Short mmCIF file of C-alpha atoms and ligand atoms in Angstrom, two decimals:
data_model
loop_
_atom_site.label_atom_id
_atom_site.label_comp_id
_atom_site.label_asym_id
_atom_site.label_seq_id
_atom_site.Cartn_x
_atom_site.Cartn_y
_atom_site.Cartn_z
CA UNK X 1 0.00 0.00 0.00
CA UNK X 2 1.16 3.57 -0.67
CA UNK X 3 -0.19 6.60 1.24
CA UNK X 4 0.14 9.98 -0.44
CA UNK X 5 -0.16 13.54 0.78
CA UNK X 6 -0.84 15.57 -2.39
CA UNK X 7 0.07 19.17 -3.26
CA UNK X 8 -0.59 22.02 -2.47
CA UNK X 9 -0.50 22.67 1.28
CA UNK X 10 1.97 24.53 3.49
CA UNK X 11 5.10 22.38 3.51
CA UNK X 12 6.33 23.41 6.96
CA UNK X 13 5.67 20.16 8.84
CA UNK X 14 5.09 16.52 7.93
CA UNK X 15 1.47 15.49 7.30
CA UNK X 16 -0.10 14.09 10.46
CA UNK X 17 -2.90 12.18 8.70
CA UNK X 18 -0.74 9.73 6.77
CA UNK X 19 1.62 9.40 9.76
CA UNK X 20 -1.34 8.18 11.82
CA UNK X 21 -2.47 5.77 9.10
CA UNK X 22 1.11 4.56 8.79
CA UNK X 23 1.08 3.85 12.54
CA UNK X 24 -2.07 1.73 12.15
CA UNK X 25 -0.73 -0.22 9.17
CA UNK X 26 2.61 -0.87 10.83
CA UNK X 27 0.91 -2.03 14.04
CA UNK X 28 -0.86 -4.72 11.99
CA UNK X 29 2.25 -5.63 9.99
CA UNK X 30 0.99 -4.28 6.67
CA UNK X 31 3.76 -3.38 4.24
CA UNK X 32 3.35 0.17 3.03
CA UNK X 33 5.18 3.36 2.19
CA UNK X 34 4.29 7.02 2.61
CA UNK X 35 4.95 9.84 0.19
CA UNK X 36 4.74 13.54 0.93
CA UNK X 37 4.13 14.55 -2.69
CA UNK X 38 3.32 18.05 -1.47
CA UNK X 39 6.80 18.80 -0.17
CA UNK X 40 8.57 16.85 -2.90
CA UNK X 41 6.40 18.35 -5.64
CA UNK X 42 7.01 21.92 -4.52
CA UNK X 43 10.78 21.37 -4.28
CA UNK X 44 10.72 19.72 -7.72
CA UNK X 45 8.92 22.70 -9.28
CA UNK X 46 11.29 25.16 -7.67
CA UNK X 47 14.31 23.19 -8.93
CA UNK X 48 12.93 23.14 -12.45
CA UNK X 49 12.19 26.87 -12.27
CA UNK X 50 15.83 27.52 -11.42
CA UNK X 51 16.92 25.51 -14.44
CA UNK X 52 14.39 26.87 -16.91
CA UNK X 53 14.25 30.58 -16.28
CA UNK X 54 17.86 31.48 -15.71
CA UNK X 55 18.54 34.95 -17.07
CA UNK X 56 14.97 36.14 -16.45
CA UNK X 57 14.69 39.90 -17.11
CA UNK X 58 12.21 40.53 -14.33
CA UNK X 59 14.35 41.95 -11.51
CA UNK X 60 12.42 40.37 -8.65
CA UNK X 61 12.42 36.92 -10.26
CA UNK X 62 16.10 37.19 -11.11
CA UNK X 63 16.92 38.11 -7.51
CA UNK X 64 14.69 35.33 -6.13
CA UNK X 65 16.34 32.76 -8.42
CA UNK X 66 19.83 33.97 -7.58
CA UNK X 67 19.24 33.85 -3.83
CA UNK X 68 17.07 30.75 -3.76
CA UNK X 69 19.43 28.42 -1.88
CA UNK X 70 20.29 31.17 0.59
CA UNK X 71 16.61 31.94 1.21
CA UNK X 72 15.77 28.28 1.67
CA UNK X 73 18.57 28.04 4.21
CA UNK X 74 17.31 31.20 5.92
CA UNK X 75 13.80 29.76 6.31
CA UNK X 76 15.32 26.77 8.07
CA UNK X 77 17.45 28.95 10.35
CA UNK X 78 15.95 30.17 13.64
CA UNK X 79 17.98 33.40 13.46
CA UNK X 80 15.94 34.56 10.46
CA UNK X 81 12.86 34.67 12.68
CA UNK X 82 14.46 37.45 14.73
CA UNK X 83 13.95 39.81 11.82
CA UNK X 84 10.48 40.16 10.32
CA UNK X 85 11.91 41.80 7.21
CA UNK X 86 14.53 39.14 6.58
CA UNK X 87 11.90 36.43 7.04
CA UNK X 88 9.40 38.18 4.78
CA UNK X 89 11.97 38.59 2.03
CA UNK X 90 13.00 34.92 2.21
CA UNK X 91 9.36 33.70 2.09
CA UNK X 92 8.27 36.04 -0.67
CA UNK X 93 11.32 35.25 -2.80
CA UNK X 94 10.91 31.49 -2.40
CA UNK X 95 7.25 31.94 -3.25
CA UNK X 96 8.24 33.89 -6.35
CA UNK X 97 10.36 30.98 -7.58
CA UNK X 98 7.48 28.55 -7.03
CA UNK X 99 5.03 30.89 -8.74
CA UNK X 100 7.33 31.30 -11.74
CA UNK X 101 7.78 27.54 -12.10
CA UNK X 102 4.38 27.35 -13.80
CA UNK X 103 4.18 28.38 -17.43
CA UNK X 104 0.39 28.11 -17.67
CA UNK X 105 -1.14 31.56 -16.99
CA UNK X 106 -4.39 30.00 -15.80
CA UNK X 107 -2.65 28.42 -12.83
CA UNK X 108 -1.25 30.19 -9.78
CA UNK X 109 0.77 28.21 -7.26
CA UNK X 110 1.97 29.63 -3.98
CA UNK X 111 3.52 28.08 -0.88
CA UNK X 112 -0.01 27.88 0.55
CA UNK X 113 -2.41 27.57 -2.37
CA UNK X 114 -3.21 26.25 -5.84
CA UNK X 115 -5.63 28.10 -8.06
CA UNK X 116 -6.88 27.41 -11.55
CA UNK X 117 -8.81 30.20 -13.32
CA UNK X 118 -11.06 27.77 -15.18
CA UNK X 119 -11.26 24.72 -12.94
CA UNK X 120 -12.88 24.91 -9.53
CA UNK X 121 -12.22 22.38 -6.76
CA UNK X 122 -15.83 23.00 -5.71
CA UNK X 123 -17.25 21.40 -8.86
CA UNK X 124 -17.22 17.66 -9.55
CA UNK X 125 -17.07 18.11 -13.36
CA UNK X 126 -13.95 20.27 -12.96
CA UNK X 127 -12.26 17.71 -10.73
CA UNK X 128 -13.08 15.05 -13.33
CA UNK X 129 -11.54 17.28 -16.02
CA UNK X 130 -8.37 17.52 -13.92
CA UNK X 131 -8.36 13.70 -13.73
CA UNK X 132 -8.91 13.33 -17.49
CA UNK X 133 -5.97 15.61 -18.31
CA UNK X 134 -3.27 14.91 -15.72
CA UNK X 135 -0.55 16.04 -18.12
CA UNK X 136 -1.91 19.59 -17.88
CA UNK X 137 -1.15 19.71 -14.16
CA UNK X 138 2.16 21.48 -13.39
CA UNK X 139 3.17 18.65 -11.04
CA UNK X 140 2.76 16.04 -13.81
CA UNK X 141 6.50 15.68 -14.66
CA UNK X 142 7.12 15.13 -10.94
CA UNK X 143 4.36 12.65 -10.13
CA UNK X 144 4.58 10.73 -13.39
CA UNK X 145 8.17 9.76 -12.66
CA UNK X 146 7.90 9.52 -8.89
CA UNK X 147 4.73 7.43 -8.79
CA UNK X 148 5.86 5.13 -11.60
CA UNK X 149 9.17 4.47 -9.80
CA UNK X 150 7.48 3.89 -6.47
CA UNK X 151 4.86 1.56 -7.95
CA UNK X 152 7.50 -0.47 -9.72
CA UNK X 153 9.42 -0.82 -6.47
CA UNK X 154 6.55 -1.41 -4.06
CA UNK X 155 4.02 -3.22 -6.30
CA UNK X 156 1.10 -1.85 -4.24
CA UNK X 157 -2.43 -3.19 -4.58
CA UNK X 158 -3.86 0.00 -3.04
CA UNK X 159 -2.93 3.69 -3.12
CA UNK X 160 -4.55 6.09 -0.66
CA UNK X 161 -4.71 9.89 -0.84
CA UNK X 162 -5.08 12.11 2.19
CA UNK X 163 -7.06 15.09 0.92
CA UNK X 164 -7.32 17.69 3.64
CA UNK X 165 -7.49 21.10 1.99
CA UNK X 166 -9.30 22.54 -1.01
CA UNK X 167 -5.90 23.65 -2.35
CA UNK X 168 -5.01 19.95 -2.77
CA UNK X 169 -8.15 18.85 -4.63
CA UNK X 170 -7.26 19.58 -8.28
CA UNK X 171 -3.77 18.07 -7.98
CA UNK X 172 -5.16 15.02 -6.16
CA UNK X 173 -7.56 14.38 -9.02
CA UNK X 174 -4.81 14.87 -11.61
CA UNK X 175 -2.78 12.21 -9.78
CA UNK X 176 -5.80 9.92 -9.49
CA UNK X 177 -6.46 10.31 -13.23
CA UNK X 178 -2.87 9.43 -14.07
CA UNK X 179 -2.95 6.34 -11.85
CA UNK X 180 -6.32 5.14 -13.14
CA UNK X 181 -5.14 5.39 -16.72
CA UNK X 182 -1.72 3.80 -16.23
CA UNK X 183 -2.43 1.34 -13.42
CA UNK X 184 -6.14 0.41 -13.64
CA UNK X 185 -5.54 -2.68 -11.50
CA UNK X 186 -4.58 -0.61 -8.41
CA UNK X 187 -7.36 0.22 -5.95
CA UNK X 188 -7.58 3.98 -5.40
CA UNK X 189 -8.74 5.31 -2.05
CA UNK X 190 -9.41 8.88 -0.94
CA UNK X 191 -9.90 10.13 2.61
CA UNK X 192 -9.01 13.12 4.78
CA UNK X 193 -10.70 16.21 6.15
CA UNK X 194 -12.03 17.57 2.86
CA UNK X 195 -13.42 14.20 1.78
CA UNK X 196 -15.13 13.86 5.17
CA UNK X 197 -16.73 17.30 4.73
CA UNK X 198 -17.94 16.36 1.22
CA UNK X 199 -19.51 13.11 2.37
CA UNK X 200 -21.19 14.70 5.40
CA UNK X 201 -22.52 17.55 3.28
CA UNK X 202 -26.30 17.29 2.81
CA UNK X 203 -27.08 16.00 -0.67
CA UNK X 204 -23.61 14.47 -1.26
CA UNK X 205 -23.55 12.55 -4.50
CA UNK X 206 -20.50 10.56 -5.52
CA UNK X 207 -19.64 11.60 -9.09
CA UNK X 208 -16.26 9.88 -9.01
CA UNK X 209 -17.20 6.21 -8.89
CA UNK X 210 -15.30 5.41 -12.09
CA UNK X 211 -12.15 6.94 -10.67
CA UNK X 212 -12.01 6.51 -6.90
CA UNK X 213 -12.74 3.00 -5.68
CA UNK X 214 -13.34 3.95 -2.05
CA UNK X 215 -14.00 7.20 -0.24
CA UNK X 216 -13.34 7.12 3.48
CA UNK X 217 -14.99 9.57 5.86
CA UNK X 218 -13.68 10.45 9.31
CA UNK X 219 -10.55 8.91 10.87
CA UNK X 220 -9.42 6.42 8.22
CA UNK X 221 -7.54 3.80 10.24
CA UNK X 222 -10.22 1.17 10.59
CA UNK X 223 -11.55 1.59 7.03
CA UNK X 224 -8.07 1.31 5.56
CA UNK X 225 -7.31 -1.72 7.69
CA UNK X 226 -10.50 -3.41 6.60
CA UNK X 227 -9.49 -2.86 2.96
CA UNK X 228 -6.34 -4.75 3.88
CA UNK X 229 -8.47 -7.53 5.35
CA UNK X 230 -8.01 -6.62 9.01
CA UNK X 231 -10.88 -6.00 11.39
CA UNK X 232 -10.06 -3.34 13.96
CA UNK X 233 -12.37 -1.41 16.26
CA UNK X 234 -13.16 2.24 15.54
CA UNK X 235 -11.82 3.25 18.92
CA UNK X 236 -8.43 1.64 18.48
CA UNK X 237 -5.68 4.26 18.73
CA UNK X 238 -2.35 4.07 16.95
CA UNK X 239 0.77 6.15 17.60
CA UNK X 240 1.69 8.06 14.44
CA UNK X 241 4.88 7.04 12.66
CA UNK X 242 7.09 9.64 11.02
CA UNK X 243 10.03 7.32 10.23
CA UNK X 244 10.01 7.76 6.48
CA UNK X 245 9.31 11.51 6.41
CA UNK X 246 12.44 13.59 6.45
CA UNK X 247 11.89 16.36 9.02
CA UNK X 248 14.88 18.40 7.90
CA UNK X 249 13.42 18.96 4.41
CA UNK X 250 10.39 20.92 5.64
CA UNK X 251 10.31 24.69 5.41
CA UNK X 252 10.74 25.46 9.12
CA UNK X 253 13.67 26.21 11.44
CA UNK X 254 13.86 22.75 12.99
CA UNK X 255 11.53 19.78 13.07
CA UNK X 256 7.87 20.51 13.74
CA UNK X 257 6.04 17.54 15.20
CA UNK X 258 2.27 17.52 14.58
CA UNK X 259 0.14 15.51 17.01
CA UNK X 260 -3.62 15.21 17.64
CA UNK X 261 -4.77 14.43 21.15
CA UNK X 262 -8.35 14.16 19.88
CA UNK X 263 -10.60 14.42 16.86
CA UNK X 264 -13.82 16.44 16.87
CA UNK X 265 -14.37 19.01 19.61
CA UNK X 266 -15.44 18.51 23.23
CA UNK X 267 -17.47 21.73 23.16
CA UNK X 268 -19.10 21.09 19.78
CA UNK X 269 -21.77 23.78 20.18
CA UNK X 270 -20.64 26.86 18.25
CA UNK X 271 -23.35 27.54 15.68
CA UNK X 272 -20.86 28.62 12.96
CA UNK X 273 -18.59 25.62 13.26
CA UNK X 274 -18.27 22.97 10.53
CA UNK X 275 -17.32 20.39 13.20
CA UNK X 276 -20.81 20.72 14.62
CA UNK X 277 -22.56 21.01 11.23
CA UNK X 278 -20.87 17.81 10.02
CA UNK X 279 -21.79 15.98 13.21
CA UNK X 280 -18.18 15.02 13.95
CA UNK X 281 -17.95 13.10 17.22
CA UNK X 282 -15.45 14.03 19.89
CA UNK X 283 -12.96 11.21 20.23
CA UNK X 284 -10.06 11.90 22.61
CA UNK X 285 -6.99 9.70 22.43
CA UNK X 286 -6.99 9.48 26.24
CA UNK X 287 -4.76 11.59 28.43
CA UNK X 288 -2.25 8.93 29.44
CA UNK X 289 -1.91 7.65 25.92
CA UNK X 290 -1.57 11.15 24.42
CA UNK X 291 1.09 12.14 26.96
CA UNK X 292 2.98 8.91 26.35
CA UNK X 293 2.73 9.32 22.55
CA UNK X 294 4.07 12.86 22.74
CA UNK X 295 6.96 11.82 25.01
CA UNK X 296 7.82 8.94 22.66
CA UNK X 297 7.64 11.06 19.50
CA UNK X 298 9.66 13.89 21.04
CA UNK X 299 12.40 11.43 21.97
CA UNK X 300 12.35 9.99 18.50
CA UNK X 301 12.13 13.17 16.41
CA UNK X 302 13.75 15.84 18.65
CA UNK X 303 11.39 18.58 17.44
CA UNK X 304 12.00 22.31 17.72
CA UNK X 305 8.24 22.70 18.07
CA UNK X 306 5.21 20.50 18.73
CA UNK X 307 2.04 21.48 16.89
CA UNK X 308 -0.97 20.16 18.79
CA UNK X 309 -3.66 19.78 16.15
CA UNK X 310 -6.72 19.35 18.39
CA UNK X 311 -9.63 21.62 17.54
CA UNK X 312 -9.40 22.54 21.17
CA UNK X 313 -6.76 21.19 23.54
CA UNK X 314 -8.57 19.91 26.62
CA UNK X 315 -7.73 21.25 30.08
CA UNK X 316 -7.04 17.64 31.08
CA UNK X 317 -4.31 17.38 28.43
CA UNK X 318 -2.83 20.73 29.47
CA UNK X 319 -2.74 19.61 33.09
CA UNK X 320 -1.13 16.36 32.10
CA UNK X 321 1.54 18.27 30.15
CA UNK X 322 2.15 20.35 33.27
CA UNK X 323 2.81 17.13 35.19
CA UNK X 324 4.90 15.63 32.42
CA UNK X 325 6.38 18.41 30.26
CA UNK X 326 6.94 17.19 26.72
CA UNK X 327 10.52 18.50 26.52
CA UNK X 328 9.92 20.79 23.53
CA UNK X 329 8.07 24.03 22.84
CA UNK X 330 4.47 23.62 21.73
CA UNK X 331 1.39 25.51 20.53
CA UNK X 332 -2.20 24.82 19.53
CA UNK X 333 -5.86 25.83 19.76
CA UNK X 334 -7.44 26.24 23.20
CA UNK X 335 -10.83 27.37 24.42
CA UNK X 336 -10.94 30.32 26.77
CA UNK X 337 -11.59 28.83 30.18
CA UNK X 338 -11.17 30.03 33.77
CA UNK X 339 -7.80 28.29 34.17
CA UNK X 340 -6.29 30.66 31.60
CA UNK X 341 -7.06 33.58 33.93
CA UNK X 342 -4.99 31.97 36.69
CA UNK X 343 -1.41 33.21 36.75
CA UNK X 344 -0.01 30.12 38.47
CA UNK X 345 -1.64 27.90 35.87
CA UNK X 346 -0.37 30.00 32.95
CA UNK X 347 3.15 30.10 34.38
CA UNK X 348 3.06 26.33 34.79
CA UNK X 349 1.85 26.05 31.20
CA UNK X 350 4.70 28.25 30.08
CA UNK X 351 7.15 25.95 31.88
CA UNK X 352 5.81 22.99 29.88
CA UNK X 353 7.05 24.76 26.74
CA UNK X 354 3.76 26.37 25.68
CA UNK X 355 4.78 29.34 23.51
CA UNK X 356 1.49 30.25 21.88
CA UNK X 357 -2.23 29.52 22.17
CA UNK X 358 -4.68 30.07 19.35
CA UNK X 359 -7.88 31.41 20.85
CA UNK X 360 -11.29 31.78 19.21
CA UNK X 361 -12.51 35.03 20.76
CA UNK X 362 -14.75 35.63 17.70
CA UNK X 363 -16.55 38.78 18.91
CA UNK X 364 -16.20 41.69 21.30
CA UNK X 365 -19.95 41.72 21.98
CA UNK X 366 -21.26 39.30 24.59
CA UNK X 367 -24.72 39.02 23.01
CA UNK X 368 -23.14 37.89 19.72
CA UNK X 369 -21.05 35.28 21.55
CA UNK X 370 -24.17 34.03 23.31
CA UNK X 371 -26.12 33.84 20.06
CA UNK X 372 -23.39 31.75 18.46
CA UNK X 373 -23.25 29.57 21.60
CA UNK X 374 -19.56 30.16 21.94
CA UNK X 375 -19.74 29.52 25.66
CA UNK X 376 -17.19 32.13 26.71
CA UNK X 377 -17.61 35.45 28.42
CA UNK X 378 -15.71 38.57 27.53
CA UNK X 379 -14.48 39.31 31.03
CA UNK X 380 -12.82 35.90 31.15
CA UNK X 381 -11.42 36.43 27.64
CA UNK X 382 -10.01 39.80 28.66
CA UNK X 383 -8.38 38.44 31.80
CA UNK X 384 -7.07 35.36 29.98
CA UNK X 385 -5.36 37.52 27.34
CA UNK X 386 -3.73 39.63 30.06
CA UNK X 387 -2.64 36.64 32.13
CA UNK X 388 -1.20 34.75 29.17
CA UNK X 389 0.73 37.82 28.11
CA UNK X 390 2.19 38.29 31.59
CA UNK X 391 3.09 34.60 31.72
CA UNK X 392 4.98 34.94 28.43
CA UNK X 393 2.56 32.95 26.24
CA UNK X 394 1.57 34.59 22.95
CA UNK X 395 -2.09 34.73 21.90
CA UNK X 396 -3.16 34.20 18.30
CA UNK X 397 -6.68 35.61 18.37
CA UNK X 398 -9.38 34.56 15.89
CA UNK X 399 -12.23 36.95 15.14
CA UNK X 400 -15.31 36.28 13.05
CA UNK X 401 -17.45 38.88 11.30
CA UNK X 402 -20.87 38.76 9.66
CA UNK X 403 -22.58 35.99 11.64
CA UNK X 404 -26.39 36.14 11.52
CA UNK X 405 -26.49 37.45 15.10
CA UNK X 406 -24.07 40.34 14.50
CA UNK X 407 -24.72 43.94 13.48
CA UNK X 408 -22.32 46.67 12.42
CA UNK X 409 -22.55 48.17 15.93
CA UNK X 410 -21.56 44.77 17.39
CA UNK X 411 -18.59 44.53 15.02
CA UNK X 412 -17.48 47.96 16.16
CA UNK X 413 -17.48 46.66 19.73
CA UNK X 414 -15.16 43.89 18.51
CA UNK X 415 -12.90 46.64 17.20
CA UNK X 416 -13.02 48.35 20.62
CA UNK X 417 -12.19 45.07 22.36
CA UNK X 418 -9.27 44.45 20.02
CA UNK X 419 -7.87 47.94 20.47
CA UNK X 420 -8.24 47.68 24.23
CA UNK X 421 -6.28 44.42 24.22
CA UNK X 422 -3.80 45.35 21.49
CA UNK X 423 -0.88 45.01 23.89
CA UNK X 424 -1.93 41.46 24.80
CA UNK X 425 -2.80 40.14 21.34
CA UNK X 426 0.23 38.68 19.60
CA UNK X 427 -1.39 37.86 16.26
CA UNK X 428 -4.82 38.28 14.70
CA UNK X 429 -6.83 36.20 12.27
CA UNK X 430 -9.87 37.90 10.78
CA UNK X 431 -12.51 35.81 9.04
CA UNK X 432 -15.67 36.60 7.15
CA UNK X 433 -18.40 34.22 8.27
CA UNK X 434 -19.28 31.38 5.91
CA UNK X 435 -22.48 29.52 6.68
CA UNK X 436 -21.88 25.74 6.70
CA UNK X 437 -24.49 24.09 4.43
CA UNK X 438 -25.49 21.54 7.03
CA UNK X 439 -25.85 23.98 9.95
CA UNK X 440 -29.09 24.53 11.86
CA UNK X 441 -28.94 28.23 11.00
CA UNK X 442 -28.83 27.41 7.28
CA UNK X 443 -32.16 25.65 7.73
CA UNK X 444 -33.69 28.59 9.55
CA UNK X 445 -32.57 31.41 7.24
CA UNK X 446 -33.19 32.15 3.60
CA UNK X 447 -30.19 30.72 1.76
CA UNK X 448 -28.89 30.64 -1.77
CA UNK X 449 -25.84 29.15 -3.39
CA UNK X 450 -23.04 31.64 -4.03
CA UNK X 451 -20.22 29.31 -4.88
CA UNK X 452 -22.25 27.48 -7.60
CA UNK X 453 -20.43 24.25 -6.95
CA UNK X 454 -21.96 20.90 -6.00
CA UNK X 455 -19.09 20.37 -3.53
CA UNK X 456 -19.29 23.76 -1.86
CA UNK X 457 -19.39 23.41 1.92
CA UNK X 458 -20.94 26.83 2.47
CA UNK X 459 -24.08 28.63 1.46
CA UNK X 460 -25.01 32.28 1.07
CA UNK X 461 -27.77 33.54 3.35
CA UNK X 462 -29.94 36.57 3.85
CA UNK X 463 -28.58 38.32 6.93
CA UNK X 464 -31.51 38.93 9.32
CA UNK X 465 -30.18 42.42 10.10
CA UNK X 466 -29.43 43.20 6.45
CA UNK X 467 -25.67 43.23 7.10
CA UNK X 468 -24.65 41.55 3.84
CA UNK X 469 -21.24 40.12 2.88
CA UNK X 470 -20.27 43.16 0.87
CA UNK X 471 -20.87 45.49 3.81
CA UNK X 472 -19.08 43.14 6.20
CA UNK X 473 -16.09 43.04 3.87
CA UNK X 474 -16.14 46.83 3.61
CA UNK X 475 -16.13 47.09 7.39
CA UNK X 476 -13.20 44.68 7.77
CA UNK X 477 -11.11 46.25 5.03
CA UNK X 478 -12.13 49.89 5.35
CA UNK X 479 -12.52 50.28 9.10
CA UNK X 480 -11.23 47.39 11.18
CA UNK X 481 -7.92 46.77 9.43
CA UNK X 482 -7.26 50.47 9.08
CA UNK X 483 -7.19 51.16 12.78
CA UNK X 484 -3.52 51.80 13.49
CA UNK X 485 -3.38 49.47 16.50
CA UNK X 486 -5.05 46.66 14.57
CA UNK X 487 -2.86 47.22 11.57
CA UNK X 488 0.25 47.04 13.80
CA UNK X 489 -0.85 43.58 15.03
CA UNK X 490 -1.71 42.40 11.51
CA UNK X 491 1.73 43.37 10.27
CA UNK X 492 3.21 40.79 12.63
CA UNK X 493 1.50 37.90 10.84
CA UNK X 494 4.02 35.73 8.98
CA UNK X 495 3.11 35.90 5.27
CA UNK X 496 1.74 32.68 3.72
CA UNK X 497 2.73 30.42 6.64
CA UNK X 498 0.68 32.50 9.17
CA UNK X 499 0.08 30.62 12.46
CA UNK X 500 2.31 27.71 11.38
CA UNK X 501 5.38 29.93 11.70
CA UNK X 502 4.13 32.48 14.26
CA UNK X 503 5.49 30.54 17.26
CA UNK X 504 9.04 30.84 15.92
CA UNK X 505 8.75 34.61 16.27
CA UNK X 506 7.89 34.43 19.96
CA UNK X 507 10.20 31.62 21.06
CA UNK X 508 13.13 32.75 23.19
S1 LIG H 1 -14.77 25.43 20.18
FE1 LIG H 1 -13.95 25.60 18.09
S2 LIG H 1 -14.00 23.51 17.25
FE2 LIG H 1 -15.28 23.54 19.09
S3 LIG H 1 -17.36 23.89 18.35
FE3 LIG H 1 -16.50 25.91 18.85
S4 LIG H 1 -15.54 26.66 16.96
FE4 LIG H 1 -15.94 24.45 16.71
#
């Protein structure tokens, strides 16, 4: 069996999904190999760009090509993260090389995205077109040779794709199309976060039956094992295996170890959240097991940073890390809870290596938070931000605008809250609300499709207060972002890699 992580996603850490599946397969003695085609594919394109466009007249491209090796080295060097400007230049120049590796004007590739002007990953017919014409995909020269070589060596009966992000969909289908045409005898399997969202979307219809033999929704271990003829319970947990993924090749200053202590979310009530809309169950790994896994993986991989991938790290896991510090810096998403207002707790958390928490504050108006069933109160949020700051833990704050329960006046209160806490907020993520198709609110409000794609996970809706998307966007761009204190925080955001690299800027 071969497990593949397809392009394009941020190549700053190894893919956790296939590492987990690899752990399950190894546990049951199933021969397999894993391929991070995302990292390899991006490096391949950049190498070919250096060969093909030498002597480019465009000054920026010429500089980016000339300094490519130096910039790549800089991105992997912690010292670069002491200077925002040096970091920005390295990222933007590397991105320039990747962008210029593609000759087709319809396609734009960046270190974080893949866009095709005429093919949408939200439309099944477009994904099928990508599969029918794999040679038109810019990664074709890479995957044609790489997959053929690997198949010849491994003789797999099954190849699985881990499709997590929309930016991976068109390339995944190009690879699937290539494999189906050249190796029709191999069983093709597709799973991952995006596939799960598609399948759990109301009205899901599988248009890919001639191409993909099996779609897997949710955690894929037991489904994959059963394809290999092994019956394993859904609740069985496997320690991820990163043996065959080369940590030093990723675009980060040191190894970043991703680990999930749970899937789903223990809160699972926020009205805007896809986790809730898709009915994803909360399945924790178990505190003892998670702590032991982390300790084992840290010993094995010696990471510079642990990325806890949980939708929300439970207090129980944090307390366990306090008792048994993992021995490396770490960051992840947390819910705002009373413990984060306690200085002793935050200092203890800091001592475990916690360098940054991502916090969904969402709104600066309590009534809006209550309407979205966020389950936090602003006084606690305010105190938590202050306490974390004093304890030396950075906050990456997430705000959401345009929910059905929000008005322009409410959004202005979010601006006030942000300005008032500007000294405590390390980084900011601003999002325009998208209504998940399967949410309760979508059933209660007048909705219409605005992405005109059968695979779109979101729907347009008539805002009960008349605050439409255009006005919300105008507020964010024209008012919120323009406030000098907000703009100063936004400038700190690492371009393209955003929260994935933010911790490196706050680590001592
Ligand atoms: S806490 Fe986060 S993951 Fe959990 S339901 Fe709310 S938004 Fe979703």
